[in-house]
PDB file of C-alpha atoms in Angstrom:
ATOM      1  CA  MET A   1      76.939  94.879  60.212  1.00 56.00           C
ATOM      2  CA  ARG A   2      76.649  98.684  61.333  1.00 64.00           C
ATOM      3  CA  LYS A   3      78.457 100.749  60.300  1.00 69.00           C
ATOM      4  CA  GLY A   4      79.588 103.832  62.287  1.00 67.00           C
ATOM      5  CA  PHE A   5      79.940 104.683  66.127  1.00 69.00           C
ATOM      6  CA  THR A   6      76.937 104.836  68.764  1.00 84.00           C
ATOM      7  CA  LEU A   7      76.937 107.489  71.761  1.00 82.00           C
ATOM      8  CA  ILE A   8      78.084 105.269  73.977  1.00 85.00           C
ATOM      9  CA  GLU A   9      81.662 104.677  72.404  1.00 84.00           C
ATOM     10  CA  VAL A  10      82.241 108.258  71.672  1.00 84.00           C
ATOM     11  CA  ILE A  11      81.501 109.265  74.672  1.00 88.00           C
ATOM     12  CA  VAL A  12      83.444 106.524  76.321  1.00 88.00           C
ATOM     13  CA  SER A  13      86.916 107.171  73.527  1.00 88.00           C
ATOM     14  CA  VAL A  14      86.272 110.793  74.727  1.00 90.00           C
ATOM     15  CA  SER A  15      86.390 110.483  77.414  1.00 91.00           C
ATOM     16  CA  LEU A  16      89.764 107.739  77.699  1.00 91.00           C
ATOM     17  CA  LEU A  17      91.231 110.870  75.775  1.00 92.00           C
ATOM     18  CA  SER A  18      90.547 114.112  78.038  1.00 93.00           C
ATOM     19  CA  LEU A  19      92.510 111.610  80.585  1.00 91.00           C
ATOM     20  CA  VAL A  20      94.991 111.251  78.639  1.00 91.00           C
ATOM     21  CA  ALA A  21      95.172 114.423  77.571  1.00 91.00           C
ATOM     22  CA  VAL A  22      94.470 115.774  81.427  1.00 90.00           C
ATOM     23  CA  GLY A  23      97.539 113.102  82.641  1.00 90.00           C
ATOM     24  CA  SER A  24      99.973 114.662  80.422  1.00 89.00           C
ATOM     25  CA  MET A  25      99.691 118.180  81.235  1.00 91.00           C
ATOM     26  CA  PHE A  26      99.884 117.180  85.058  1.00 88.00           C
ATOM     27  CA  ALA A  27     103.237 115.125  83.998  1.00 90.00           C
ATOM     28  CA  ILE A  28     104.501 118.045  82.023  1.00 89.00           C
ATOM     29  CA  THR A  29     104.094 120.526  84.973  1.00 86.00           C
ATOM     30  CA  ILE A  30     105.488 118.812  87.678  1.00 85.00           C
ATOM     31  CA  SER A  31     108.550 118.377  85.364  1.00 84.00           C
ATOM     32  CA  LEU A  32     108.782 122.053  84.512  1.00 83.00           C
ATOM     33  CA  LYS A  33     108.937 122.968  88.311  1.00 84.00           C
ATOM     34  CA  SER A  34     111.308 119.904  88.980  1.00 82.00           C
ATOM     35  CA  ALA A  35     113.006 121.201  86.550  1.00 86.00           C
ATOM     36  CA  ALA A  36     113.365 124.968  87.755  1.00 86.00           C
ATOM     37  CA  ARG A  37     114.085 123.345  91.776  1.00 88.00           C
ATOM     38  CA  ILE A  38     116.697 121.579  89.975  1.00 92.00           C
ATOM     39  CA  LYS A  39     118.323 124.571  87.769  1.00 94.00           C
ATOM     40  CA  ASN A  40     118.217 127.120  91.438  1.00 94.00           C
ATOM     41  CA  ASN A  41     119.671 124.196  94.109  1.00 95.00           C
ATOM     42  CA  LEU A  42     122.278 123.641  91.026  1.00 96.00           C
ATOM     43  CA  ILE A  43     123.546 127.635  90.395  1.00 96.00           C
ATOM     44  CA  ALA A  44     123.620 127.529  95.285  1.00 97.00           C
ATOM     45  CA  ALA A  45     126.068 124.816  94.857  1.00 97.00           C
ATOM     46  CA  ASN A  46     128.394 126.049  92.497  1.00 96.00           C
ATOM     47  CA  LEU A  47     127.647 129.863  94.682  1.00 96.00           C
ATOM     48  CA  ALA A  48     128.597 128.821  96.937  1.00 96.00           C
ATOM     49  CA  GLN A  49     131.617 126.062  95.795  1.00 96.00           C
ATOM     50  CA  GLU A  50     132.572 129.404  94.188  1.00 93.00           C
ATOM     51  CA  GLY A  51     132.305 131.286  97.695  1.00 93.00           C
ATOM     52  CA  MET A  52     135.098 128.566  99.372  1.00 94.00           C
ATOM     53  CA  GLU A  53     137.295 128.941  96.497  1.00 93.00           C
ATOM     54  CA  VAL A  54     137.624 132.525  96.435  1.00 92.00           C
ATOM     55  CA  VAL A  55     138.279 132.630 100.252  1.00 92.00           C
ATOM     56  CA  ARG A  56     140.443 129.526  99.608  1.00 91.00           C
ATOM     57  CA  ASN A  57     142.627 132.020  97.091  1.00 90.00           C
ATOM     58  CA  ILE A  58     142.512 134.854  99.185  1.00 90.00           C
ATOM     59  CA  ARG A  59     144.624 132.391 101.543  1.00 90.00           C
ATOM     60  CA  ASP A  60     146.769 131.614  99.237  1.00 89.00           C
ATOM     61  CA  LYS A  61     147.795 135.110  97.651  1.00 89.00           C
ATOM     62  CA  ASP A  62     148.741 136.187 101.170  1.00 86.00           C
ATOM     63  CA  TRP A  63     151.542 133.487 101.321  1.00 88.00           C
ATOM     64  CA  HIS A  64     152.392 133.925  98.356  1.00 88.00           C
ATOM     65  CA  LEU A  65     152.919 137.921  98.699  1.00 88.00           C
ATOM     66  CA  GLY A  66     154.781 136.370 102.724  1.00 87.00           C
ATOM     67  CA  ASN A  67     152.427 137.386 104.504  1.00 86.00           C
ATOM     68  CA  SER A  68     151.105 135.876 108.490  1.00 84.00           C
ATOM     69  CA  PHE A  69     148.036 132.709 108.034  1.00 84.00           C
ATOM     70  CA  GLY A  70     144.950 134.826 107.962  1.00 81.00           C
ATOM     71  CA  VAL A  71     145.836 137.838 108.149  1.00 84.00           C
ATOM     72  CA  SER A  72     143.267 139.353 104.588  1.00 86.00           C
ATOM     73  CA  LEU A  73     140.723 136.661 106.516  1.00 86.00           C
ATOM     74  CA  PRO A  74     139.980 138.117 109.989  1.00 88.00           C
ATOM     75  CA  ASN A  75     136.920 137.198 111.720  1.00 89.00           C
ATOM     76  CA  GLY A  76     133.139 137.879 110.561  1.00 91.00           C
ATOM     77  CA  THR A  77     130.957 137.168 108.291  1.00 94.00           C
ATOM     78  CA  TYR A  78     131.512 138.363 105.034  1.00 92.00           C
ATOM     79  CA  ASN A  79     130.606 139.282 101.365  1.00 91.00           C
ATOM     80  CA  ILE A  80     132.930 138.131  98.420  1.00 86.00           C
ATOM     81  CA  SER A  81     132.500 137.506  95.044  1.00 82.00           C
ATOM     82  CA  TRP A  82     134.626 136.091  92.048  1.00 79.00           C
ATOM     83  CA  ASP A  83     136.506 139.040  91.654  1.00 78.00           C
ATOM     84  CA  SER A  84     137.021 140.163  94.940  1.00 74.00           C
ATOM     85  CA  ALA A  85     140.771 140.701  96.436  1.00 73.00           C
ATOM     86  CA  LEU A  86     139.626 141.411 100.355  1.00 77.00           C
ATOM     87  CA  PRO A  87     136.364 140.713 101.805  1.00 82.00           C
ATOM     88  CA  ALA A  88     133.528 143.144 102.429  1.00 86.00           C
ATOM     89  CA  PRO A  89     131.911 142.761 105.123  1.00 87.00           C
ATOM     90  CA  PHE A  90     128.677 141.550 104.903  1.00 89.00           C
ATOM     91  CA  SER A  91     125.363 142.700 103.740  1.00 89.00           C
ATOM     92  CA  ASP A  92     122.246 140.826 102.945  1.00 90.00           C
ATOM     93  CA  ILE A  93     121.543 142.760  99.066  1.00 92.00           C
ATOM     94  CA  PHE A  94     121.037 140.093  95.939  1.00 94.00           C
ATOM     95  CA  LEU A  95     123.449 138.745  93.932  1.00 94.00           C
ATOM     96  CA  LYS A  96     123.561 139.955  90.607  1.00 93.00           C
ATOM     97  CA  LYS A  97     124.669 138.161  87.542  1.00 94.00           C
ATOM     98  CA  ASN A  98     126.604 140.556  84.768  1.00 92.00           C
ATOM     99  CA  LEU A  99     125.828 140.115  80.368  1.00 92.00           C
ATOM    100  CA  ASN A 100     128.177 137.794  81.241  1.00 90.00           C
ATOM    101  CA  GLY A 101     126.986 135.650  82.754  1.00 89.00           C
ATOM    102  CA  TYR A 102     128.608 136.381  86.639  1.00 90.00           C
ATOM    103  CA  TYR A 103     127.501 136.615  89.807  1.00 92.00           C
ATOM    104  CA  ASN A 104     129.660 139.669  91.807  1.00 91.00           C
ATOM    105  CA  TYR A 105     127.619 142.321  94.519  1.00 90.00           C
ATOM    106  CA  VAL A 106     128.351 144.790  92.294  1.00 88.00           C
ATOM    107  CA  ALA A 107     126.574 145.022  87.980  1.00 88.00           C
ATOM    108  CA  GLY A 108     124.468 143.000  86.156  1.00 91.00           C
ATOM    109  CA  ALA A 109     120.277 142.297  86.931  1.00 93.00           C
ATOM    110  CA  ASP A 110     119.450 141.334  90.663  1.00 93.00           C
ATOM    111  CA  THR A 111     119.046 137.479  90.775  1.00 95.00           C
ATOM    112  CA  ILE A 112     117.229 135.253  94.164  1.00 95.00           C
ATOM    113  CA  PHE A 113     120.342 133.970  95.708  1.00 96.00           C
ATOM    114  CA  LYS A 114     122.056 135.761  99.111  1.00 96.00           C
ATOM    115  CA  ARG A 115     125.670 134.530 100.254  1.00 95.00           C
ATOM    116  CA  LYS A 116     127.253 134.833 103.473  1.00 96.00           C
ATOM    117  CA  ILE A 117     130.413 134.138 104.440  1.00 95.00           C
ATOM    118  CA  ILE A 118     131.528 133.547 107.584  1.00 95.00           C
ATOM    119  CA  ILE A 119     134.815 132.872 109.061  1.00 92.00           C
ATOM    120  CA  GLU A 120     136.180 132.237 112.611  1.00 91.00           C
ATOM    121  CA  ASN A 121     139.045 130.509 114.464  1.00 87.00           C
ATOM    122  CA  SER A 122     138.153 127.111 115.063  1.00 81.00           C
ATOM    123  CA  ALA A 123     136.882 125.519 118.253  1.00 74.00           C
ATOM    124  CA  GLN A 124     139.231 122.663 118.104  1.00 73.00           C
ATOM    125  CA  ASN A 125     142.350 124.200 117.607  1.00 68.00           C
ATOM    126  CA  PRO A 126     141.652 128.269 118.563  1.00 64.00           C
ATOM    127  CA  SER A 127     145.720 128.922 116.697  1.00 67.00           C
ATOM    128  CA  THR A 128     145.809 130.350 114.438  1.00 68.00           C
ATOM    129  CA  VAL A 129     146.516 127.107 111.359  1.00 80.00           C
ATOM    130  CA  GLU A 130     143.503 126.742 110.941  1.00 86.00           C
ATOM    131  CA  LYS A 131     140.368 128.560 109.980  1.00 88.00           C
ATOM    132  CA  VAL A 132     136.630 127.428 109.483  1.00 92.00           C
ATOM    133  CA  VAL A 133     134.893 128.814 106.534  1.00 94.00           C
ATOM    134  CA  LYS A 134     131.727 128.593 105.847  1.00 97.00           C
ATOM    135  CA  VAL A 135     129.365 129.774 102.631  1.00 97.00           C
ATOM    136  CA  GLU A 136     125.269 130.103 102.836  1.00 97.00           C
ATOM    137  CA  ILE A 137     123.828 130.266  99.836  1.00 97.00           C
ATOM    138  CA  THR A 138     119.193 131.517 100.136  1.00 96.00           C
ATOM    139  CA  TRP A 139     116.324 132.231  97.969  1.00 96.00           C
ATOM    140  CA  GLN A 140     113.296 131.770  98.024  1.00 94.00           C
ATOM    141  CA  GLU A 141     111.298 129.322  96.018  1.00 90.00           C
ATOM    142  CA  LYS A 142     108.127 130.620  93.507  1.00 87.00           C
ATOM    143  CA  GLY A 143     105.751 130.334  96.485  1.00 86.00           C
ATOM    144  CA  GLY A 144     107.137 131.901  98.675  1.00 90.00           C
ATOM    145  CA  ILE A 145     108.765 129.062 100.430  1.00 91.00           C
ATOM    146  CA  PRO A 146     112.950 129.461 101.382  1.00 96.00           C
ATOM    147  CA  LYS A 147     116.019 127.829 100.904  1.00 96.00           C
ATOM    148  CA  LEU A 148     118.970 127.065 102.051  1.00 96.00           C
ATOM    149  CA  ILE A 149     122.235 125.030 100.981  1.00 96.00           C
ATOM    150  CA  GLN A 150     125.626 125.607 103.421  1.00 96.00           C
ATOM    151  CA  ALA A 151     129.397 124.582 103.064  1.00 96.00           C
ATOM    152  CA  GLU A 152     131.943 123.886 105.303  1.00 95.00           C
ATOM    153  CA  GLU A 153     135.715 124.219 104.390  1.00 93.00           C
ATOM    154  CA  ARG A 154     139.074 124.206 106.967  1.00 91.00           C
ATOM    155  CA  LEU A 155     141.568 125.381 106.217  1.00 87.00           C
ATOM    156  CA  PHE A 156     145.114 125.378 106.844  1.00 86.00           C
ATOM    157  CA  ASN A 157     148.071 127.181 107.482  1.00 81.00           C
ATOM    158  CA  TRP A 158     149.942 125.082 104.630  1.00 73.00           C
ATOM    159  CA  GLN A 159     152.581 126.502 104.967  1.00 66.00           C
TER     160      GLN A 159
END
């Protein structure tokens, strides 16, 4: 009866263990990269939704104050954050994240995200009863890969 392992058995065992370890490390690396991309896509989608909600809130505030539809939302390109009373003219700057986790343009650490809000009269209905609101969130992934999420909504004079 033989005792111990032969050299060939040891080499085969070490090779198999190495393949499993390398494969596992590769899978973990891919998972971590995917998680970062998914996180950025989720943040960008929520920033786009927030932009739409702020514009809708400005429209609703006009109605509440008795203003005409669209008086606070003239056609143009804007920067708008959650605490905006009125849209600010667009400048190509990064959103900041404050200590409370809120995104804005004034205070906090720079993020990788930029938000542009475009407000136009509808081409189908150019009167003052409909506005088209487009939100674009841009950022760059690691490696300089540009990313973009767009959202579009139509706001109506529902009074």
